[in-house]
Coordinates of N, CA, C and O and ligand atoms in Angstrom, one line a residue:
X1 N -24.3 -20.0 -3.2 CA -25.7 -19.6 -2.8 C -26.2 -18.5 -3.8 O -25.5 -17.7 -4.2
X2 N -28.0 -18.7 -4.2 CA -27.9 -17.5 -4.9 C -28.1 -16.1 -4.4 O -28.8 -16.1 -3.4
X3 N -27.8 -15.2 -4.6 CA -27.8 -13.8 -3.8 C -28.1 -13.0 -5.2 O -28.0 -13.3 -6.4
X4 N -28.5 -12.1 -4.5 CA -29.2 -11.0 -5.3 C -28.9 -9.4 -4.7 O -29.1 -9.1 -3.5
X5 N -28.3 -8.4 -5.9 CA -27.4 -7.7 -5.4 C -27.9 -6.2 -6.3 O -28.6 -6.3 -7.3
X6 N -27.4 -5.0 -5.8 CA -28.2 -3.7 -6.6 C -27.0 -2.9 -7.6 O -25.9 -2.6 -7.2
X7 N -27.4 -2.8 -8.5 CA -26.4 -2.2 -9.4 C -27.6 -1.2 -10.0 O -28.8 -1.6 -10.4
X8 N -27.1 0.1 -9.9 CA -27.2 1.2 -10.5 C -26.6 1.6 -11.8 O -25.5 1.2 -12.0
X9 N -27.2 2.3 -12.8 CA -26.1 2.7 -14.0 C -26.6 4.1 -14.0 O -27.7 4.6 -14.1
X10 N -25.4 4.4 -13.7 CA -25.3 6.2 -13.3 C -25.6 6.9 -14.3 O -25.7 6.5 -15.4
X11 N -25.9 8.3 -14.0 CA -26.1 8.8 -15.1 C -25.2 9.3 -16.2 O -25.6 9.8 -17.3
X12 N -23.8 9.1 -15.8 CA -22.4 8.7 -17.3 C -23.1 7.8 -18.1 O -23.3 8.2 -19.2
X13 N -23.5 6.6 -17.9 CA -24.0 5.6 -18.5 C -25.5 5.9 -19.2 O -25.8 5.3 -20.2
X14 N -26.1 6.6 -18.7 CA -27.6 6.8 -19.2 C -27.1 8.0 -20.2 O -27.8 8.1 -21.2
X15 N -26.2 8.8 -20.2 CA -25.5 10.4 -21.0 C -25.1 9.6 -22.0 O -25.7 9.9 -23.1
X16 N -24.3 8.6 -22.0 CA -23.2 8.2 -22.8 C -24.4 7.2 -24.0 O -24.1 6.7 -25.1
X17 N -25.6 7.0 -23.4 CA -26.1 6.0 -24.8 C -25.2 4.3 -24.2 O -24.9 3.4 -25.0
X18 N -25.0 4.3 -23.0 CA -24.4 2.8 -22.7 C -25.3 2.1 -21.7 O -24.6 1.5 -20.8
X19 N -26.2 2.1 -21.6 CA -26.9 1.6 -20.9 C -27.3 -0.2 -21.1 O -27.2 -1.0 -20.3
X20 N -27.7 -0.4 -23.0 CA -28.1 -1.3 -23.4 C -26.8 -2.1 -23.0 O -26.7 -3.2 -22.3
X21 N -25.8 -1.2 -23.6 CA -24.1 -2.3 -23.6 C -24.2 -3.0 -22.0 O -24.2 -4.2 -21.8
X22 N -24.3 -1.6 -20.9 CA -23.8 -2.5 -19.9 C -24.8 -3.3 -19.1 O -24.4 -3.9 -18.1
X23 N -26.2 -3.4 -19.8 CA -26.9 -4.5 -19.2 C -26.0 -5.5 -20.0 O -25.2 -6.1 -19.3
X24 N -26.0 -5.7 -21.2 CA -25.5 -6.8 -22.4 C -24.8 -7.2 -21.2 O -25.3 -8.1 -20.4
X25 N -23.5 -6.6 -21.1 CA -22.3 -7.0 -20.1 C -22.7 -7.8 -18.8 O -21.9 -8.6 -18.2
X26 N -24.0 -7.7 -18.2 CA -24.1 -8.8 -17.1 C -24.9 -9.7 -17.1 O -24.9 -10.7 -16.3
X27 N -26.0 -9.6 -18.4 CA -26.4 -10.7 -18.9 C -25.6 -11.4 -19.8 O -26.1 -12.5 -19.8
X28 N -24.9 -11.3 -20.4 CA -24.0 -12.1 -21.4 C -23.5 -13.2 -19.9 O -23.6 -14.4 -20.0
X29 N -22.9 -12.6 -18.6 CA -21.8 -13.1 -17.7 C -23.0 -14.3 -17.6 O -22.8 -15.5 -17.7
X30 N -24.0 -13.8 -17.5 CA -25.2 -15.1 -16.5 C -26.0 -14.7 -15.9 O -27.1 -15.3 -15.8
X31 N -25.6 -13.5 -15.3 CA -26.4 -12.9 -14.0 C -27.8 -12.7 -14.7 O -27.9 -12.2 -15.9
X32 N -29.1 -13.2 -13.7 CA -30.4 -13.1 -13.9 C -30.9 -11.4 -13.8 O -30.7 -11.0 -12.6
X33 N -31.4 -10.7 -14.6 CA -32.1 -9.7 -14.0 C -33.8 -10.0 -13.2 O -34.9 -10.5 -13.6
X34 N -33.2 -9.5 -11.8 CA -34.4 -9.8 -11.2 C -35.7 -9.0 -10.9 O -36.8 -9.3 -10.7
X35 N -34.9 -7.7 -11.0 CA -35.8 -6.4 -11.3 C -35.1 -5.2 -12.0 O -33.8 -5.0 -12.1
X36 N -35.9 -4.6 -12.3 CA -35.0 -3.1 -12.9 C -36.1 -2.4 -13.8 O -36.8 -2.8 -14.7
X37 N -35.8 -0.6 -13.0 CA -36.7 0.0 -13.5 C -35.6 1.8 -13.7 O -34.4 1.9 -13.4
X38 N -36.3 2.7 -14.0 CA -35.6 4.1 -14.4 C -36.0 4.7 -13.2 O -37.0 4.2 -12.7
X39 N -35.5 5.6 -12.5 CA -35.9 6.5 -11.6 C -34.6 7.7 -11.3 O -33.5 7.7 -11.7
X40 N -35.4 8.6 -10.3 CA -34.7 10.2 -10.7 C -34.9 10.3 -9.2 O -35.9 10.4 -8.5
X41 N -32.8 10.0 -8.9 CA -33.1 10.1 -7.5 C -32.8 11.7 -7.2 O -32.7 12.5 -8.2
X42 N -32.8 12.1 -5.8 CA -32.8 12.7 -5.0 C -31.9 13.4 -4.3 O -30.8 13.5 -5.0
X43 N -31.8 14.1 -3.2 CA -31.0 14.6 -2.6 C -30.8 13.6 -1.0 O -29.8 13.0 -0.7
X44 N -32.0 13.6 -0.4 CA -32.3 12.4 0.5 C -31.6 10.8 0.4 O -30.7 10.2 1.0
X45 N -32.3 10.4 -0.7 CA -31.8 9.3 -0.9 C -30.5 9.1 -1.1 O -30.0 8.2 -0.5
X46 N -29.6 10.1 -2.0 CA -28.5 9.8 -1.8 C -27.5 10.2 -1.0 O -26.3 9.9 -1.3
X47 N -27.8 11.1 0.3 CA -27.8 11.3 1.1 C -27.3 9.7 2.2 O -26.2 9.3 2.7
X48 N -29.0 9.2 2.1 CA -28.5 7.6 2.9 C -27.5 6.7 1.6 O -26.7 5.8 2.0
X49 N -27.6 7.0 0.7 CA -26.9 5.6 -0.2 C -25.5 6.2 -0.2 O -24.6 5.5 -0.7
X50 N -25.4 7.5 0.3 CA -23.9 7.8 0.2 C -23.0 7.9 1.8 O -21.8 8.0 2.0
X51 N -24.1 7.7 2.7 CA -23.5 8.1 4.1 C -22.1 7.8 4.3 O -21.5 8.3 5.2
X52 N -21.6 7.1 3.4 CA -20.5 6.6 4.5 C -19.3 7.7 3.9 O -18.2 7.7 4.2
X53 N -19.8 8.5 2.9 CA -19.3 9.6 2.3 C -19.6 11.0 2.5 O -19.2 12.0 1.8
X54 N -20.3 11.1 3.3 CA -20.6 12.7 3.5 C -19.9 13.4 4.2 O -20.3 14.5 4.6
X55 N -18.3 12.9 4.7 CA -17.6 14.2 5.0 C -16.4 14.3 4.5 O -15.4 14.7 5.0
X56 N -16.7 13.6 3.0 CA -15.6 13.4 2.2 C -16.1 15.3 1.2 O -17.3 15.7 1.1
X57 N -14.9 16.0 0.6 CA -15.3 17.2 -0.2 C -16.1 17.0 -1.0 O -17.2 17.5 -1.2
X58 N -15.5 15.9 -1.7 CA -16.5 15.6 -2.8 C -18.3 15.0 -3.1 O -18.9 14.8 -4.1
X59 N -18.7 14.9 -1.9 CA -20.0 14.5 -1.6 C -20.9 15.2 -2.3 O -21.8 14.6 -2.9
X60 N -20.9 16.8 -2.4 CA -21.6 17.5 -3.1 C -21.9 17.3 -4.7 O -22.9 17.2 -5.3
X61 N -20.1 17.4 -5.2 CA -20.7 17.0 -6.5 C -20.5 15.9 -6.8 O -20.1 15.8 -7.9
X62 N -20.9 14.3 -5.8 CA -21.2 13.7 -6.4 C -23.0 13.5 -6.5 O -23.8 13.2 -7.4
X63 N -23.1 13.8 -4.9 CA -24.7 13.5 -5.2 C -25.7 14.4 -6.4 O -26.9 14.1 -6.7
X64 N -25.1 15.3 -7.0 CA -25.5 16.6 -8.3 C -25.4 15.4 -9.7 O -26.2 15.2 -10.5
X65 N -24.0 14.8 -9.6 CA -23.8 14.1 -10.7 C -24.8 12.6 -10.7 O -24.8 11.9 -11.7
X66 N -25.5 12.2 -9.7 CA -25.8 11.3 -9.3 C -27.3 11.5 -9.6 O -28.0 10.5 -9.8
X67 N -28.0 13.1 -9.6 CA -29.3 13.5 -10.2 C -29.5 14.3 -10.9 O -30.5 15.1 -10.9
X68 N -28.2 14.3 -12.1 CA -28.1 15.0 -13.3 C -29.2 14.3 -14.5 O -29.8 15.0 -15.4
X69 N -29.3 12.8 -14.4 CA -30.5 11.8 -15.3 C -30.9 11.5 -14.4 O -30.6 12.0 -13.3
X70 N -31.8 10.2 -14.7 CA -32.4 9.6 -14.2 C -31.4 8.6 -14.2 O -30.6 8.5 -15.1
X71 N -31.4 7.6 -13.0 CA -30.4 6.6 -13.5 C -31.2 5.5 -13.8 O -32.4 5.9 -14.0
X72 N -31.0 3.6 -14.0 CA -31.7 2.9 -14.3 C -30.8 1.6 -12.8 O -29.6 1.3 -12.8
X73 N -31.7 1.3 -12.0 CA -31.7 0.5 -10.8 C -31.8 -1.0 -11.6 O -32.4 -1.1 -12.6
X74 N -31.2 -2.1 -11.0 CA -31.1 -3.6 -11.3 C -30.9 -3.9 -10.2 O -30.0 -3.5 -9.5
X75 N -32.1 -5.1 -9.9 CA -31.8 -6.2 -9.0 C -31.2 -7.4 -10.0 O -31.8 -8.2 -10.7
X76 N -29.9 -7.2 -9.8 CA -28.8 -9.2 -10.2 C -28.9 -10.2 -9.3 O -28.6 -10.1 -8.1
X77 N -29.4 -11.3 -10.2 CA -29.0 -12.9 -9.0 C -28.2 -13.4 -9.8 O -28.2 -13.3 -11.1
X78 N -27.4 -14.2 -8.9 CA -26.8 -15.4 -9.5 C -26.2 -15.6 -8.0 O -26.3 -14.9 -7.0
X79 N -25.2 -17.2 -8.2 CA -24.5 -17.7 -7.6 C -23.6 -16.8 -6.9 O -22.8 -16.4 -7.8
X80 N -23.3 -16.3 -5.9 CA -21.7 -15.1 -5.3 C -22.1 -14.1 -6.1 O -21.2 -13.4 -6.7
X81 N -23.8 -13.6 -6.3 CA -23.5 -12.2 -7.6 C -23.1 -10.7 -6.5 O -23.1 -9.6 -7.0
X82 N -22.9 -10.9 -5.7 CA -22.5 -9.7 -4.6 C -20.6 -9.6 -4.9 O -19.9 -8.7 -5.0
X83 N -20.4 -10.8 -5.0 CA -19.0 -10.4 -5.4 C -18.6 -10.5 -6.6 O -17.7 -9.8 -6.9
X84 N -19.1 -11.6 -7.8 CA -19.0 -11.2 -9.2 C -19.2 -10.0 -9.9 O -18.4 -9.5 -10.7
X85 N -20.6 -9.3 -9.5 CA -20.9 -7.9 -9.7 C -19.7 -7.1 -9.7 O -19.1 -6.6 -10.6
X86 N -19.1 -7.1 -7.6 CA -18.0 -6.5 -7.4 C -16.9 -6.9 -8.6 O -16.4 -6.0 -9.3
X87 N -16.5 -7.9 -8.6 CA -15.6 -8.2 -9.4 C -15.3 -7.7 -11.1 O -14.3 -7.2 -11.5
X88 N -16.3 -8.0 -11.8 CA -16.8 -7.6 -13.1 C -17.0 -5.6 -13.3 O -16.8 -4.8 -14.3
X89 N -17.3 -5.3 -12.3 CA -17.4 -3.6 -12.7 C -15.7 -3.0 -12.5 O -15.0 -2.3 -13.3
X90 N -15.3 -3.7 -11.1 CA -13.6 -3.7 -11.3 C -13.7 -2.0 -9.9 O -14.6 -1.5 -9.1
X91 N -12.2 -1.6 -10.3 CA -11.6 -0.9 -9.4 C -12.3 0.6 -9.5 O -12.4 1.1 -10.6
X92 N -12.8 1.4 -8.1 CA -14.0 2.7 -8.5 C -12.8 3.7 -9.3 O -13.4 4.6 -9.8
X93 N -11.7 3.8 -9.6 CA -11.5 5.1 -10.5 C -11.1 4.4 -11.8 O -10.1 3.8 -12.0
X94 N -12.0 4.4 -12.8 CA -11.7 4.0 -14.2 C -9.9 4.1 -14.9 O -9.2 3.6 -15.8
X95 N -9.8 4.9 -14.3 CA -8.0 5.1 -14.8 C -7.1 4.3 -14.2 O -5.9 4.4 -14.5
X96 N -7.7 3.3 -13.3 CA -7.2 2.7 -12.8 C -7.9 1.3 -12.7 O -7.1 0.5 -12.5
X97 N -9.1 0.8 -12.7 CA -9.7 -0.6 -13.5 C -8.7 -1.1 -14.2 O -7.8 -0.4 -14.7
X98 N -8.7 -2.3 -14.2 CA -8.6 -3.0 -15.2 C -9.1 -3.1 -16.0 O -10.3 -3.4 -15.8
X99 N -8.7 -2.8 -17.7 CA -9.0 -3.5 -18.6 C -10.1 -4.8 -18.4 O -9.8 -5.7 -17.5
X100 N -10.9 -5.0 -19.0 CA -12.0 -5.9 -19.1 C -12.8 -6.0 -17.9 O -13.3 -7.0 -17.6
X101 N -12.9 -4.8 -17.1 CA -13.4 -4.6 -16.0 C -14.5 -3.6 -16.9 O -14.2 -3.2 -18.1
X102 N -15.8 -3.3 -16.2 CA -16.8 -2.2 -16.7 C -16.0 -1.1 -16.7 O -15.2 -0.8 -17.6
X103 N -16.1 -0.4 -15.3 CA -15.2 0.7 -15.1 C -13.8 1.0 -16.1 O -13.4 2.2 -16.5
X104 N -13.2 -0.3 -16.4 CA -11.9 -0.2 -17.0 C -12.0 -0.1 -18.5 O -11.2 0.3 -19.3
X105 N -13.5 -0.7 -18.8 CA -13.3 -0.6 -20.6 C -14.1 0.8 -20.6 O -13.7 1.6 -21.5
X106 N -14.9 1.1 -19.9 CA -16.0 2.3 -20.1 C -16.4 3.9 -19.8 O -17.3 4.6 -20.0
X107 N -14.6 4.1 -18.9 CA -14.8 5.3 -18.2 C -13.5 5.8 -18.0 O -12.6 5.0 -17.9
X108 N -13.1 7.1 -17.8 CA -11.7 7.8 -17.7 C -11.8 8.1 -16.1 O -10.8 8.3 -15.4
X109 N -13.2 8.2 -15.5 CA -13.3 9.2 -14.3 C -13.1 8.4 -12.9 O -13.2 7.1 -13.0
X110 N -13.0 8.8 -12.1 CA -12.7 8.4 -10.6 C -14.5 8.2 -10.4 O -14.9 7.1 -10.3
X111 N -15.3 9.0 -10.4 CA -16.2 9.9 -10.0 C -17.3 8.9 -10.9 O -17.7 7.8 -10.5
X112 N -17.8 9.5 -12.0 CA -19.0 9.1 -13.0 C -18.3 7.8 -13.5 O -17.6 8.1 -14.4
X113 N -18.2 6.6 -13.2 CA -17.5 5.5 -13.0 C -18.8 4.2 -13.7 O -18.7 3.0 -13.3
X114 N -19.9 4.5 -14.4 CA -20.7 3.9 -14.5 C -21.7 3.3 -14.2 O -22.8 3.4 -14.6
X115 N -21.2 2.4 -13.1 CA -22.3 1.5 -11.9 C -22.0 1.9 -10.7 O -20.9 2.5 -10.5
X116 N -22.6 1.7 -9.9 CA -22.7 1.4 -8.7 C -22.8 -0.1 -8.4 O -23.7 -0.7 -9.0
X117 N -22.2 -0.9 -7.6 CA -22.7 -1.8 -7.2 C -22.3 -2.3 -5.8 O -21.1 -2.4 -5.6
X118 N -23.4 -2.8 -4.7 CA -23.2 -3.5 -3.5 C -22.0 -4.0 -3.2 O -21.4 -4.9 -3.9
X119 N -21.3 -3.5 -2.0 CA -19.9 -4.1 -2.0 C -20.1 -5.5 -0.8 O -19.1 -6.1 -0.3
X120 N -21.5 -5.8 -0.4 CA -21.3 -6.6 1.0 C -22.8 -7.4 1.0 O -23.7 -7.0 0.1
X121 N -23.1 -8.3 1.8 CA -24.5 -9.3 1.8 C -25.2 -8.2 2.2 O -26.2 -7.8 1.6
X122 N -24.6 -7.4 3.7 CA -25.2 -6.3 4.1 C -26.0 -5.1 3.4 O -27.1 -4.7 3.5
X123 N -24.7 -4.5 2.5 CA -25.2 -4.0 1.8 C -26.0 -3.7 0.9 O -26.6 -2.6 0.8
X124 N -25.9 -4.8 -0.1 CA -27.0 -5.2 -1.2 C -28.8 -5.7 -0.8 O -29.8 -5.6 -1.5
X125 N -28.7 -6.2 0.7 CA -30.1 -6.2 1.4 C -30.8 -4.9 1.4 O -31.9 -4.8 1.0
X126 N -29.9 -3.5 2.0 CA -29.9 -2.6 2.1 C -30.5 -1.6 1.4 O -31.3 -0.8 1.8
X127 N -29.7 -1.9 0.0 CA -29.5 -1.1 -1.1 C -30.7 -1.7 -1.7 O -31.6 -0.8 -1.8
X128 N -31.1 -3.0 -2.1 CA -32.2 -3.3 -2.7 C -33.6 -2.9 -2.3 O -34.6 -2.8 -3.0
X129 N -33.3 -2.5 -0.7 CA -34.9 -2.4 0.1 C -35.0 -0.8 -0.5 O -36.0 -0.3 -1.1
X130 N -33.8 -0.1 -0.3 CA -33.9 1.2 -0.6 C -33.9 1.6 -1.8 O -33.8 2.8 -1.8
X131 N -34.0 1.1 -3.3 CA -34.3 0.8 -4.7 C -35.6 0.6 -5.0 O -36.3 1.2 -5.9
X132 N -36.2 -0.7 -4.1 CA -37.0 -1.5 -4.9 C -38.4 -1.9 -3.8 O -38.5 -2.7 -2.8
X133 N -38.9 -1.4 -4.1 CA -40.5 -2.5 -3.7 C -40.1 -4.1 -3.5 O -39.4 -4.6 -4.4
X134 N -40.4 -4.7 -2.9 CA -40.8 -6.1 -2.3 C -41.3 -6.5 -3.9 O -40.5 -7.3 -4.4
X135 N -42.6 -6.0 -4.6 CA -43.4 -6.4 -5.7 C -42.8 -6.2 -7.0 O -43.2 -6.6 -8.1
X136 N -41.3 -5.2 -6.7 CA -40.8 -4.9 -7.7 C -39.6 -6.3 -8.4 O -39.3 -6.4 -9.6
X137 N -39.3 -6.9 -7.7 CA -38.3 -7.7 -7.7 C -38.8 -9.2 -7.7 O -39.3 -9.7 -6.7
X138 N -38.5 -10.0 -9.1 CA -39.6 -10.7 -9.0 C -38.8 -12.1 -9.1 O -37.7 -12.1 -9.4
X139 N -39.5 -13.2 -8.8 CA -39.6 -15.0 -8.3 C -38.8 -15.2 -9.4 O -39.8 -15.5 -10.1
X140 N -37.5 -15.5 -10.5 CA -37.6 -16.1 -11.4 C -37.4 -17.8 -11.9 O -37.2 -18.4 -13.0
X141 N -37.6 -18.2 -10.4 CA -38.1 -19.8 -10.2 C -36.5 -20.6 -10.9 O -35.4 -20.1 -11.0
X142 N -36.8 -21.4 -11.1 CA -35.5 -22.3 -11.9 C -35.0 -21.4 -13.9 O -34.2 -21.8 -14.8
X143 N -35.8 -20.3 -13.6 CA -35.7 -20.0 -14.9 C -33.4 -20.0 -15.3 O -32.5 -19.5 -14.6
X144 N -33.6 -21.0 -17.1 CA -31.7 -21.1 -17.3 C -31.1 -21.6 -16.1 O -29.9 -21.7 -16.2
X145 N -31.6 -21.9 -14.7 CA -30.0 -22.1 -13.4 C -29.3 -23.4 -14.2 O -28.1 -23.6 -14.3
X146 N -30.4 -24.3 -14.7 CA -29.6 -25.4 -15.1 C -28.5 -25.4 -16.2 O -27.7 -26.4 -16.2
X147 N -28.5 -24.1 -17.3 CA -27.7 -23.9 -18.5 C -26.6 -22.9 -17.9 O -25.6 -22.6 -18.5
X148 N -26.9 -22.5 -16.7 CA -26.1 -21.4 -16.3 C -24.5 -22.2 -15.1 O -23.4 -21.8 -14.9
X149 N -25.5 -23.6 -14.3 CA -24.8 -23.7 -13.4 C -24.6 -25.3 -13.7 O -25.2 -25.7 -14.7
X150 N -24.0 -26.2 -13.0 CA -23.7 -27.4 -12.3 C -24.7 -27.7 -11.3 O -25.0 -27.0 -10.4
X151 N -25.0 -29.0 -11.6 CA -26.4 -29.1 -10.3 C -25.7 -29.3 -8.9 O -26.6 -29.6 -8.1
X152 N -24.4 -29.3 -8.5 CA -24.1 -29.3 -7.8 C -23.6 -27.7 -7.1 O -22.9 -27.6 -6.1
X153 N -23.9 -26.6 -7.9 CA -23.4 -25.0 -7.0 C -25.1 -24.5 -7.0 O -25.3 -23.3 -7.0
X154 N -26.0 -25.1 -6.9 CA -27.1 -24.3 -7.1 C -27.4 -25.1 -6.0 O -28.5 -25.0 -5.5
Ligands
LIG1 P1 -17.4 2.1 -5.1 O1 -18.5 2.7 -6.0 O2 -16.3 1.5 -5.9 O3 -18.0 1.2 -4.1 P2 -17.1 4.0 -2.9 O4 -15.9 4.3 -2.2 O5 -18.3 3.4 -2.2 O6 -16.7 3.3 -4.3 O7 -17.6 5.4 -3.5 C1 -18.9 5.6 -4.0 C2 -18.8 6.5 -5.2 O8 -18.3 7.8 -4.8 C3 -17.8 6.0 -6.3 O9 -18.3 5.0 -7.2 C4 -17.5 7.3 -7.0 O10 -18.5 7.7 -7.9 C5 -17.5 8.3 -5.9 N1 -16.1 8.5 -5.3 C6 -15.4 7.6 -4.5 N2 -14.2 8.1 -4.2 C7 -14.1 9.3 -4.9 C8 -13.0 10.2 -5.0 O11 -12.0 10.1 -4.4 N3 -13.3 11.3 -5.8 C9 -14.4 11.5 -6.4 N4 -15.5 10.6 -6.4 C10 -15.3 9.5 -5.6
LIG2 MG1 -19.3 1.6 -2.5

């Protein structure tokens, strides 16, 4: 089914000059960009996008490292893109990714780990409402599904 899922590129990635690479990396896989724009989150916002972390120590400095840039927000579709995303960024502490994973080719840190991305159907609904405008995320109709897929997974 196609699903459509939110991936963040942190501000390691916007510091580091890797931004272009790691779109490259999920458009080269297939994944459609369905929206994506720059913005400079908050204290609030990452407040709710971090809840399920706020009585962990570290919560402080991550939400600081999290509104050190601006980061750059993507809506991804594709076929299972909720768990390819997951799959493709790899394990959250980079020293521990796999090799050919984002995280694993692009980062040393536990912490500034590059993306963010939706770990659940739940959560990528969630995360996208809380990213993106309705008007922001747009129709891209049959655009490539047929070069991308088998007419039978679409
Ligand atoms: P995920 O990003 O792989 O889904 P979560 O457990 O949801 O991992 O944590 C969200 C983010 O919080 C991570 O990407 C990372 O930036 C940060 N984080 C998670 N665990 C730790 C930790 O033990 N130390 C420091 N930062 C952490
Ligand atoms: Mg998570």
């Amino acid at each position: 089914m196609l699903e459509r899922t939110l991936v963040l590129l942190k501000p390691s990635t916007v510091e580091r000059a890797l931004i272009g690479e790691i779109i490259n990396r999920f458009e080269k896989k297939g994944l459609r960009i369905a929206g994506m724009k720059m913005l400079q989150l908050d204290d609030d916002i990452l407040a709710e996008h971090y809840a399920h972390l706020k009585n962990k120590p570290f919560f402080g400095i991550l939400k600081a490292s999290m509104m050190k840039t601006p980061v750059v927000a993507m809506c991804l579709e594709g076929v299972d893109a909720i768990a390819v995303v997951r799959y493709i960024t790899g394990y959250t502490n980079g020293r521990k990714a796999d090799p050919g994973t984002i995280r694993g080719d692009y980062c040393m840190s536990n912490q500034q780990n590059i993306v963010h991305a939706s770990d659940s159907p739940e959560a990528a609904e969630a995360e996208l409402k809380r990213f993106f405008r309705p008007e922001e995320i747009f129709d891209l109709k049959d655009m490539n599904l047929s070069r991308l897929y088998a007419v039978d997974e679409i």
